[in-house]
Amino acid sequence: MTPAARLSGAIDLLCAIQNAPRRPADATANAFFRERRYIGGGDRRAISAIVWDVLRSWRRLHWHFSDLSGAISPRLLSAASLLLGGESMDNVRALFGTDRYAPSPLTSREDIALKKLEGRSLSSPKQPRAVRLEYPDWIEPILLETFGDRLEAEMLALLEAPTLDLRVNLLKGTREAAIKALRNESLKAEPTALSPWGMRLDGRQPVTAAQAFRDGLVEIQDEGSQLVVLAADAKSEHRVLDYCAGAGGKTLALAMTMDNRGHIVACDVHEKRLEGAVKRLRRAGVHNVERHLLISGDKWAKRRAGSFDRVLVDAPCSGTGTWRRNPDARLRLTQTDIEELLVKQAEILDRAASLVKPGGRMIYATCSLLAQENAVQIAAFLKRRTDYRLLTGEEMPETLPEKLRQRGSFALTPHQDGTDGFFACVMERVAEKKDDAT
Ligand SMILES: C[S@@+](CC[C@H](N)C(=O)[O-])C[C@H]1O[C@@H](n2cnc3c(N)ncnc32)[C@H](O)[C@@H]1O
């Protein structure tokens, strides 16, 4: 595809994203490319790069057009993103209307509006902080409560393009072998700093086409996610419950730490997500996992009360820790979403707590940066369930990197740790509670 045709594809994809405002942009992009199989891998990545640049600079781009009356279209946004990224007006103009796959020529309204941006920078000290740092206005007090004077640095790190992390599957080989196999396919991976299983690649690379991926030697998983699994410290003799397993990202890593032995139950309320785990489990050579769809009124949990050594609650959350990856999520998140999530997380914690055996552990994790969903949620849980206590730093698994162990419960951030934002804590069930079987 020519650069103009790629731009045209990016504008079409931005229109599709705008027309489905409640749907995650990556889901819309997947559907968009599925319907256009003629677009090859390199073009797909180039189109996505233009679109994700626009999504990542959404509020700042709109700020530059604040004097403009009428709609700010995906055409204007993508052209402005190129201009504010350093392209000249002549080069941008030349992308419109030059070949038959190019977007139609700029209208005079568009040309005048864009010409004003030439030579300007995307970020400006004149922009309100929430615009410059690309978060919704209403969330600022909540972010300040979490980060205090680190707010600016943390939010700037969230504006950067994410890294691509892989986890080696020790059931199939070592990390060194995986790095070598990837190098043989021109994919340059470096060991991650914190996870003993992690490898980091720069930017978007065609990992899923690599033999090492197809053979199940590597799996895509952010380093932060890997550290949550390390915190779970699941052993081969354990019965483990992955209560919010989704498509099994952490289930796979748990099975690896258990050396494919013991027993794991992967649960979720979302049938399709749980089904998504099947192919991944097979590819990874994992066979100690049973899947269970949670449905209301189900007696399943009642019968298994107090029976698991480890229960991982990877709770549904605001996903604020993944804003590097899903910049559109910033625009969709509402205050009501957070309020509803807080209630849901508390309910899930209470249900999952009854499934842990005395002496067993519950691991609570989110990919949220917000204290309300993390430390505050857990403090409230510990007040309700006096049969649980939080593990101290010294009691945390020794396999965790020392800097995280010392923190006890840990909150990872892109700024401080180079991972997605994650929170994890481990709680031990210290005694039986009478109402377990009710
Ligand atoms: C953060 S995602 C899990 C990601 C997954 N553990 C992984 O590592 O790929 C949260 C999951 O919680 C599930 N969920 C939502 N409400 C739930 C509930 N009441 N009980 C159990 N799971 C629930 C969602 O369907 C979603 O798959």
Short mmCIF file of C-alpha atoms and ligand atoms in Angstrom, two decimals:
data_model
loop_
_atom_site.label_atom_id
_atom_site.label_comp_id
_atom_site.label_asym_id
_atom_site.label_seq_id
_atom_site.Cartn_x
_atom_site.Cartn_y
_atom_site.Cartn_z
CA MET A 1 0.00 0.00 0.00
CA THR A 2 1.17 3.57 -0.64
CA PRO A 3 1.49 5.94 2.34
CA ALA A 4 -1.69 7.68 1.08
CA ALA A 5 -3.60 4.37 0.95
CA ARG A 6 -2.45 3.56 4.48
CA LEU A 7 -3.70 6.95 5.65
CA SER A 8 -7.01 6.27 3.94
CA GLY A 9 -7.23 2.91 5.79
CA ALA A 10 -6.42 4.67 9.07
CA ILE A 11 -9.21 7.22 8.50
CA ASP A 12 -11.69 4.41 7.76
CA LEU A 13 -10.65 2.59 10.94
CA LEU A 14 -10.97 5.79 13.01
CA CYS A 15 -14.50 6.23 11.62
CA ALA A 16 -15.33 2.65 12.63
CA ILE A 17 -13.97 3.31 16.15
CA GLN A 18 -15.97 6.53 16.40
CA ASN A 19 -19.13 4.75 15.31
CA ALA A 20 -18.79 2.19 18.12
CA PRO A 21 -17.96 4.46 21.07
CA ARG A 22 -18.54 1.82 23.81
CA ARG A 23 -16.49 -0.87 22.08
CA PRO A 24 -12.73 -1.17 22.77
CA ALA A 25 -10.75 0.15 19.79
CA ASP A 26 -8.70 -3.05 19.52
CA ALA A 27 -11.90 -5.11 19.13
CA THR A 28 -13.08 -2.75 16.38
CA ALA A 29 -9.65 -2.92 14.73
CA ASN A 30 -9.65 -6.74 14.81
CA ALA A 31 -13.07 -6.85 13.13
CA PHE A 32 -11.99 -4.17 10.63
CA PHE A 33 -8.93 -6.15 9.51
CA ARG A 34 -10.83 -9.45 9.51
CA GLU A 35 -13.19 -7.96 6.93
CA ARG A 36 -10.23 -6.73 4.86
CA ARG A 37 -7.99 -9.77 4.61
CA TYR A 38 -6.29 -8.24 1.56
CA ILE A 39 -4.45 -5.85 3.92
CA GLY A 40 -1.10 -7.49 4.70
CA GLY A 41 0.71 -7.55 8.07
CA GLY A 42 3.05 -4.60 7.38
CA ASP A 43 0.20 -2.38 6.15
CA ARG A 44 -1.95 -3.42 9.10
CA ARG A 45 0.77 -2.36 11.51
CA ALA A 46 1.29 0.96 9.67
CA ILE A 47 -2.45 1.73 9.70
CA SER A 48 -2.73 0.81 13.39
CA ALA A 49 0.27 3.02 14.22
CA ILE A 50 -1.45 6.09 12.69
CA VAL A 51 -4.72 5.29 14.47
CA TRP A 52 -3.11 4.61 17.85
CA ASP A 53 -1.13 7.88 17.60
CA VAL A 54 -4.42 9.71 17.15
CA LEU A 55 -6.09 7.86 20.07
CA ARG A 56 -3.09 8.57 22.28
CA SER A 57 -3.25 12.31 21.55
CA TRP A 58 -7.04 12.68 21.36
CA ARG A 59 -7.55 15.51 23.87
CA ARG A 60 -4.51 17.47 22.71
CA LEU A 61 -5.56 17.20 19.05
CA HIS A 62 -9.05 18.47 19.91
CA TRP A 63 -7.50 21.31 21.94
CA HIS A 64 -5.64 22.48 18.82
CA PHE A 65 -8.98 22.67 17.01
CA SER A 66 -10.84 24.43 19.84
CA ASP A 67 -11.51 27.51 17.64
CA LEU A 68 -12.90 25.43 14.81
CA SER A 69 -16.66 25.30 14.44
CA GLY A 70 -18.27 22.10 13.21
CA ALA A 71 -17.18 18.48 13.44
CA ILE A 72 -13.58 17.42 13.98
CA SER A 73 -13.45 14.45 11.66
CA PRO A 74 -11.06 11.46 11.61
CA ARG A 75 -9.57 13.07 8.45
CA LEU A 76 -8.68 16.22 10.37
CA LEU A 77 -7.45 14.30 13.40
CA SER A 78 -5.12 12.01 11.45
CA ALA A 79 -3.76 14.88 9.33
CA ALA A 80 -3.22 17.00 12.48
CA SER A 81 -1.47 14.10 14.17
CA LEU A 82 1.01 13.91 11.28
CA LEU A 83 1.53 17.71 11.21
CA LEU A 84 2.01 18.01 14.97
CA GLY A 85 4.33 15.03 14.79
CA GLY A 86 6.65 17.08 12.52
CA GLU A 87 5.37 16.56 8.93
CA SER A 88 5.20 19.65 6.70
CA MET A 89 1.86 20.95 5.41
CA ASP A 90 2.97 20.22 1.83
CA ASN A 91 3.69 16.58 2.66
CA VAL A 92 0.37 16.16 4.47
CA ARG A 93 -1.57 17.86 1.67
CA ALA A 94 0.14 15.55 -0.82
CA LEU A 95 -1.29 12.49 0.94
CA PHE A 96 -4.85 13.59 0.17
CA GLY A 97 -6.23 12.99 -3.32
CA THR A 98 -2.98 11.99 -5.02
CA ASP A 99 -3.78 8.41 -6.05
CA ARG A 100 -6.92 6.38 -6.43
CA TYR A 101 -6.57 4.75 -3.01
CA ALA A 102 -5.81 8.05 -1.25
CA PRO A 103 -8.34 9.97 0.86
CA SER A 104 -10.16 12.65 -1.17
CA PRO A 105 -8.39 16.06 -1.43
CA LEU A 106 -8.52 18.37 1.60
CA THR A 107 -11.46 20.78 1.51
CA SER A 108 -10.65 24.48 1.90
CA ARG A 109 -12.05 24.38 5.50
CA GLU A 110 -9.74 21.48 6.35
CA ASP A 111 -6.77 23.09 4.59
CA ILE A 112 -7.18 26.38 6.49
CA ALA A 113 -7.64 24.63 9.86
CA LEU A 114 -4.58 22.42 9.32
CA LYS A 115 -2.34 25.20 7.96
CA LYS A 116 -2.66 26.95 11.35
CA LEU A 117 -1.06 23.93 13.06
CA GLU A 118 2.10 23.88 10.96
CA GLY A 119 5.16 24.28 13.17
CA ARG A 120 3.18 23.84 16.42
CA SER A 121 3.86 21.06 18.96
CA LEU A 122 1.28 18.52 20.05
CA SER A 123 1.72 19.35 23.75
CA SER A 124 1.62 22.92 25.01
CA PRO A 125 2.05 24.44 28.47
CA LYS A 126 -1.16 26.37 27.73
CA GLN A 127 -3.18 23.15 27.74
CA PRO A 128 -5.01 22.33 30.98
CA ARG A 129 -3.19 19.50 32.79
CA ALA A 130 -5.92 16.92 32.10
CA VAL A 131 -5.73 17.73 28.38
CA ARG A 132 -1.93 17.68 28.23
CA LEU A 133 -1.77 14.39 30.12
CA GLU A 134 -4.79 12.90 28.32
CA TYR A 135 -7.14 11.85 31.09
CA PRO A 136 -10.78 12.78 31.71
CA ASP A 137 -11.26 15.87 33.96
CA TRP A 138 -13.35 14.01 36.54
CA ILE A 139 -10.58 11.51 37.33
CA GLU A 140 -7.95 14.08 38.34
CA PRO A 141 -8.78 14.10 42.10
CA ILE A 142 -8.70 10.28 42.12
CA LEU A 143 -5.33 10.21 40.34
CA LEU A 144 -3.96 12.84 42.70
CA GLU A 145 -5.09 10.76 45.67
CA THR A 146 -3.09 7.83 44.24
CA PHE A 147 0.01 9.58 42.91
CA GLY A 148 0.30 12.97 44.65
CA ASP A 149 3.25 14.84 43.17
CA ARG A 150 4.18 11.86 40.95
CA LEU A 151 1.04 12.47 38.88
CA GLU A 152 2.79 14.22 35.96
CA ALA A 153 5.59 11.64 35.62
CA GLU A 154 3.20 8.71 35.89
CA MET A 155 0.78 10.10 33.33
CA LEU A 156 3.57 11.00 30.90
CA ALA A 157 4.84 7.40 31.05
CA LEU A 158 1.31 6.24 30.24
CA LEU A 159 1.39 8.30 27.04
CA GLU A 160 4.29 6.34 25.62
CA ALA A 161 3.85 3.46 23.20
CA PRO A 162 3.82 0.16 25.12
CA THR A 163 6.52 -2.48 24.94
CA LEU A 164 5.68 -5.99 23.84
CA ASP A 165 6.43 -8.57 26.53
CA LEU A 166 6.55 -12.33 26.18
CA ARG A 167 6.75 -15.09 28.77
CA VAL A 168 8.73 -18.23 28.16
CA ASN A 169 6.80 -21.44 28.71
CA LEU A 170 9.17 -23.44 30.90
CA LEU A 171 7.15 -26.57 30.09
CA LYS A 172 8.69 -26.32 26.61
CA GLY A 173 12.13 -24.76 27.07
CA THR A 174 14.28 -22.16 28.80
CA ARG A 175 14.24 -18.39 28.40
CA GLU A 176 17.65 -18.54 26.70
CA ALA A 177 16.33 -21.08 24.20
CA ALA A 178 13.30 -18.90 23.54
CA ILE A 179 15.41 -15.78 22.96
CA LYS A 180 17.58 -17.76 20.54
CA ALA A 181 14.56 -19.15 18.68
CA LEU A 182 13.11 -15.65 18.34
CA ARG A 183 16.44 -14.27 17.11
CA ASN A 184 16.50 -16.97 14.41
CA GLU A 185 13.29 -15.39 13.16
CA SER A 186 14.74 -11.84 13.33
CA LEU A 187 12.83 -10.95 16.49
CA LYS A 188 15.19 -9.32 18.95
CA ALA A 189 14.10 -9.99 22.51
CA GLU A 190 15.88 -9.04 25.74
CA PRO A 191 15.33 -10.63 29.17
CA THR A 192 13.02 -8.50 31.33
CA ALA A 193 14.41 -6.84 34.45
CA LEU A 194 11.91 -8.15 37.01
CA SER A 195 10.31 -11.35 35.78
CA PRO A 196 12.61 -14.38 35.49
CA TRP A 197 10.40 -15.66 32.64
CA GLY A 198 9.99 -12.44 30.65
CA MET A 199 11.35 -11.18 27.34
CA ARG A 200 10.83 -7.70 25.93
CA LEU A 201 10.58 -6.70 22.30
CA ASP A 202 10.41 -3.18 20.91
CA GLY A 203 7.06 -2.04 19.60
CA ARG A 204 4.63 -3.97 17.47
CA GLN A 205 6.30 -7.03 15.97
CA PRO A 206 4.68 -9.98 14.23
CA VAL A 207 5.19 -12.37 17.16
CA THR A 208 2.14 -14.54 16.58
CA ALA A 209 3.54 -15.62 13.21
CA ALA A 210 6.80 -16.82 14.82
CA GLN A 211 7.40 -20.56 15.17
CA ALA A 212 8.34 -20.11 18.86
CA PHE A 213 4.85 -18.72 19.45
CA ARG A 214 3.04 -21.32 17.36
CA ASP A 215 4.93 -24.09 19.17
CA GLY A 216 3.87 -22.72 22.56
CA LEU A 217 7.42 -21.89 23.65
CA VAL A 218 6.45 -18.24 24.22
CA GLU A 219 3.19 -16.52 25.14
CA ILE A 220 2.34 -12.82 24.98
CA GLN A 221 2.07 -11.53 28.54
CA ASP A 222 3.03 -8.23 30.13
CA GLU A 223 5.82 -8.47 32.68
CA GLY A 224 3.44 -7.10 35.34
CA SER A 225 1.05 -10.00 34.77
CA GLN A 226 3.92 -12.45 35.16
CA LEU A 227 4.82 -10.88 38.51
CA VAL A 228 1.25 -11.34 39.75
CA VAL A 229 1.62 -15.06 39.03
CA LEU A 230 4.96 -15.16 40.85
CA ALA A 231 3.22 -13.62 43.87
CA ALA A 232 0.68 -16.49 43.82
CA ASP A 233 3.49 -18.98 44.49
CA ALA A 234 1.45 -21.93 43.20
CA LYS A 235 3.12 -25.30 43.72
CA SER A 236 2.78 -28.61 41.94
CA GLU A 237 0.86 -30.20 44.83
CA HIS A 238 -1.68 -27.37 45.05
CA ARG A 239 -5.35 -27.06 44.14
CA VAL A 240 -5.58 -23.65 42.53
CA LEU A 241 -8.57 -21.58 41.50
CA ASP A 242 -8.17 -18.84 38.91
CA TYR A 243 -11.45 -17.13 39.72
CA CYS A 244 -11.51 -14.49 36.94
CA ALA A 245 -9.53 -16.44 34.38
CA GLY A 246 -10.79 -14.79 31.18
CA ALA A 247 -8.97 -16.38 28.25
CA GLY A 248 -6.44 -17.93 30.61
CA GLY A 249 -3.44 -15.58 30.43
CA LYS A 250 -2.51 -16.15 34.08
CA THR A 251 -3.88 -19.71 34.15
CA LEU A 252 -1.18 -20.68 31.65
CA ALA A 253 1.56 -19.18 33.79
CA LEU A 254 0.14 -20.81 36.94
CA ALA A 255 0.19 -24.20 35.19
CA MET A 256 3.83 -23.59 34.31
CA THR A 257 4.80 -22.80 37.90
CA MET A 258 3.02 -26.00 38.97
CA ASP A 259 4.98 -27.97 36.40
CA ASN A 260 1.70 -29.10 34.81
CA ARG A 261 0.78 -30.98 37.99
CA GLY A 262 -1.72 -30.43 40.82
CA HIS A 263 -5.07 -29.07 39.67
CA ILE A 264 -6.25 -25.70 38.40
CA VAL A 265 -9.83 -24.61 37.92
CA ALA A 266 -10.20 -21.66 35.56
CA CYS A 267 -13.51 -19.84 36.14
CA ASP A 268 -15.19 -16.89 34.56
CA VAL A 269 -18.69 -15.55 34.01
CA HIS A 270 -17.93 -14.91 30.35
CA GLU A 271 -18.32 -18.07 28.27
CA LYS A 272 -16.58 -16.80 25.13
CA ARG A 273 -13.53 -15.62 27.06
CA LEU A 274 -13.22 -18.95 28.82
CA GLU A 275 -13.50 -20.73 25.48
CA GLY A 276 -10.62 -18.58 24.24
CA ALA A 277 -8.40 -20.41 26.74
CA VAL A 278 -8.82 -23.81 25.03
CA LYS A 279 -6.53 -23.12 22.07
CA ARG A 280 -3.93 -21.43 24.27
CA LEU A 281 -3.84 -24.29 26.79
CA ARG A 282 -3.38 -26.79 23.97
CA ARG A 283 -0.61 -24.77 22.34
CA ALA A 284 1.22 -24.48 25.68
CA GLY A 285 0.94 -28.24 26.32
CA VAL A 286 -0.96 -27.62 29.59
CA HIS A 287 -3.19 -30.43 30.86
CA ASN A 288 -3.84 -29.76 34.56
CA VAL A 289 -6.62 -27.22 33.94
CA GLU A 290 -10.39 -27.67 34.18
CA ARG A 291 -12.64 -24.83 33.00
CA HIS A 292 -15.83 -23.83 34.79
CA LEU A 293 -18.38 -21.25 33.72
CA LEU A 294 -19.79 -19.43 36.75
CA ILE A 295 -23.54 -18.95 36.59
CA SER A 296 -25.77 -17.43 39.23
CA GLY A 297 -27.46 -19.92 41.51
CA ASP A 298 -24.74 -22.47 40.68
CA LYS A 299 -24.01 -24.89 43.56
CA TRP A 300 -20.46 -25.36 42.30
CA ALA A 301 -18.82 -22.88 44.68
CA LYS A 302 -20.80 -24.07 47.71
CA ARG A 303 -19.55 -27.63 47.21
CA ARG A 304 -15.96 -26.48 46.98
CA ALA A 305 -15.96 -24.08 49.95
CA GLY A 306 -12.65 -24.04 51.80
CA SER A 307 -10.94 -26.40 49.37
CA PHE A 308 -8.31 -24.42 47.44
CA ASP A 309 -4.70 -23.75 48.43
CA ARG A 310 -4.57 -20.71 46.18
CA VAL A 311 -7.34 -18.53 44.79
CA LEU A 312 -6.31 -15.88 42.31
CA VAL A 313 -8.75 -13.02 41.91
CA ASP A 314 -7.62 -11.10 38.83
CA ALA A 315 -10.56 -8.76 39.19
CA PRO A 316 -12.43 -6.84 36.51
CA CYS A 317 -11.23 -3.24 36.88
CA SER A 318 -10.92 0.18 35.27
CA GLY A 319 -7.89 -1.00 33.26
CA THR A 320 -6.19 2.35 33.95
CA GLY A 321 -2.85 0.51 34.17
CA THR A 322 -3.16 -0.48 30.50
CA TRP A 323 -3.81 3.00 29.11
CA ARG A 324 -0.51 2.81 27.13
CA ARG A 325 -1.98 -0.14 25.26
CA ASN A 326 -5.62 0.95 25.20
CA PRO A 327 -5.54 4.74 24.99
CA ASP A 328 -9.19 4.82 23.90
CA ALA A 329 -10.16 3.39 27.31
CA ARG A 330 -9.41 6.81 28.83
CA LEU A 331 -12.19 8.32 26.77
CA ARG A 332 -14.73 5.63 27.60
CA LEU A 333 -14.20 5.38 31.35
CA THR A 334 -16.87 7.10 33.48
CA GLN A 335 -17.33 7.76 37.16
CA THR A 336 -20.29 5.37 37.14
CA ASP A 337 -18.05 2.62 35.71
CA ILE A 338 -15.70 3.00 38.68
CA GLU A 339 -18.55 2.98 41.19
CA GLU A 340 -19.98 -0.20 39.65
CA LEU A 341 -16.56 -1.87 39.50
CA LEU A 342 -15.92 -1.18 43.19
CA VAL A 343 -19.13 -3.00 44.11
CA LYS A 344 -18.36 -5.89 41.75
CA GLN A 345 -14.81 -6.32 43.05
CA ALA A 346 -16.04 -6.44 46.66
CA GLU A 347 -18.66 -9.07 45.74
CA ILE A 348 -16.09 -11.19 43.89
CA LEU A 349 -13.64 -10.96 46.80
CA ASP A 350 -16.31 -12.11 49.25
CA ARG A 351 -17.34 -15.06 47.06
CA ALA A 352 -13.78 -16.12 46.29
CA ALA A 353 -12.75 -15.83 49.95
CA SER A 354 -15.03 -18.70 50.93
CA LEU A 355 -13.25 -21.03 48.52
CA VAL A 356 -9.81 -20.74 50.15
CA LYS A 357 -8.86 -23.44 52.66
CA PRO A 358 -7.62 -22.39 56.12
CA GLY A 359 -3.90 -21.73 55.73
CA GLY A 360 -4.42 -21.14 52.01
CA ARG A 361 -3.97 -17.86 50.21
CA MET A 362 -6.02 -15.47 48.13
CA ILE A 363 -4.16 -13.27 45.67
CA TYR A 364 -5.99 -10.11 44.62
CA ALA A 365 -4.79 -8.34 41.49
CA THR A 366 -5.98 -5.61 39.17
CA CYS A 367 -4.52 -3.75 36.21
CA SER A 368 -5.78 -0.54 37.77
CA LEU A 369 -3.69 2.33 39.07
CA LEU A 370 -6.40 3.65 41.34
CA ALA A 371 -6.03 3.20 45.11
CA GLN A 372 -9.81 2.81 45.44
CA GLU A 373 -9.74 -0.41 43.43
CA ASN A 374 -6.58 -1.64 45.13
CA ALA A 375 -5.35 -0.87 48.65
CA VAL A 376 -8.65 0.76 49.70
CA GLN A 377 -10.69 -2.18 48.35
CA ILE A 378 -8.47 -4.62 50.25
CA ALA A 379 -8.56 -2.64 53.50
CA ALA A 380 -12.37 -2.81 53.37
CA PHE A 381 -12.26 -6.57 52.65
CA LEU A 382 -9.94 -7.21 55.61
CA LYS A 383 -12.39 -5.37 57.84
CA ARG A 384 -15.24 -7.58 56.64
CA ARG A 385 -13.25 -10.82 56.79
CA THR A 386 -11.30 -10.99 60.00
CA ASP A 387 -10.27 -14.57 59.10
CA TYR A 388 -7.87 -13.08 56.51
CA ARG A 389 -4.59 -11.25 56.97
CA LEU A 390 -2.27 -9.54 54.54
CA LEU A 391 1.14 -11.11 54.01
CA THR A 392 4.02 -8.82 55.04
CA GLY A 393 6.94 -8.08 52.71
CA GLU A 394 9.07 -10.72 54.45
CA GLU A 395 6.39 -13.36 54.00
CA MET A 396 5.95 -12.70 50.29
CA PRO A 397 7.38 -15.43 48.02
CA GLU A 398 11.17 -15.34 47.77
CA THR A 399 10.95 -15.80 44.02
CA LEU A 400 9.69 -12.21 43.71
CA PRO A 401 12.31 -9.57 42.93
CA GLU A 402 13.55 -8.06 46.19
CA LYS A 403 12.27 -4.56 45.42
CA LEU A 404 8.71 -5.89 45.12
CA ARG A 405 8.95 -8.28 48.04
CA GLN A 406 9.91 -5.46 50.34
CA ARG A 407 6.78 -3.58 49.38
CA GLY A 408 4.48 -6.43 50.53
CA SER A 409 1.49 -5.65 48.36
CA PHE A 410 2.88 -4.06 45.26
CA ALA A 411 1.65 -1.49 42.78
CA LEU A 412 3.60 -1.53 39.52
CA THR A 413 3.53 1.43 37.15
CA PRO A 414 5.00 2.08 33.69
CA HIS A 415 6.93 5.04 35.14
CA GLN A 416 8.49 3.21 38.09
CA ASP A 417 8.75 -0.34 36.80
CA GLY A 418 8.45 -0.24 32.99
CA THR A 419 5.48 -2.64 33.14
CA ASP A 420 1.78 -2.01 32.68
CA GLY A 421 0.14 -0.72 35.85
CA PHE A 422 -0.71 -3.61 38.19
CA PHE A 423 -1.62 -4.08 41.81
CA ALA A 424 -1.18 -7.35 43.68
CA CYS A 425 -1.45 -8.46 47.27
CA VAL A 426 -1.52 -11.82 48.98
CA MET A 427 -3.79 -12.66 51.91
CA GLU A 428 -3.72 -15.75 54.06
CA ARG A 429 -6.84 -17.35 55.43
CA VAL A 430 -6.01 -17.83 59.05
CA ALA A 431 -9.10 -19.54 60.43
CA GLU A 432 -12.36 -21.19 59.51
CA LYS A 433 -15.37 -18.92 59.21
CA LYS A 434 -18.68 -20.38 60.34
CA ASP A 435 -20.80 -19.12 57.45
CA ASP A 436 -18.64 -20.74 54.74
CA ALA A 437 -21.10 -23.33 53.62
CA THR A 438 -24.06 -20.94 53.47
C1 LIG B 1 -8.85 -8.73 34.27
S1 LIG B 1 -9.86 -9.84 33.44
C2 LIG B 1 -9.02 -11.37 33.65
C3 LIG B 1 -7.81 -11.56 32.80
C4 LIG B 1 -7.20 -12.95 32.91
N1 LIG B 1 -7.02 -13.38 34.27
C5 LIG B 1 -5.85 -13.00 32.20
O1 LIG B 1 -4.81 -13.05 32.85
O2 LIG B 1 -5.87 -12.98 30.97
C6 LIG B 1 -11.20 -9.99 34.51
C7 LIG B 1 -12.15 -11.12 34.20
O3 LIG B 1 -13.14 -11.16 35.22
C8 LIG B 1 -14.30 -11.70 34.66
N2 LIG B 1 -15.43 -11.44 35.58
C9 LIG B 1 -16.28 -10.38 35.60
N3 LIG B 1 -17.17 -10.53 36.59
C10 LIG B 1 -16.90 -11.70 37.20
C11 LIG B 1 -17.48 -12.42 38.28
N4 LIG B 1 -18.53 -11.93 38.94
N5 LIG B 1 -16.94 -13.60 38.64
C12 LIG B 1 -15.86 -14.09 38.00
N6 LIG B 1 -15.26 -13.47 36.94
C13 LIG B 1 -15.78 -12.29 36.56
C14 LIG B 1 -14.39 -11.03 33.31
O4 LIG B 1 -15.19 -11.76 32.41
C15 LIG B 1 -12.91 -11.00 32.89
O5 LIG B 1 -12.60 -12.08 32.06
#
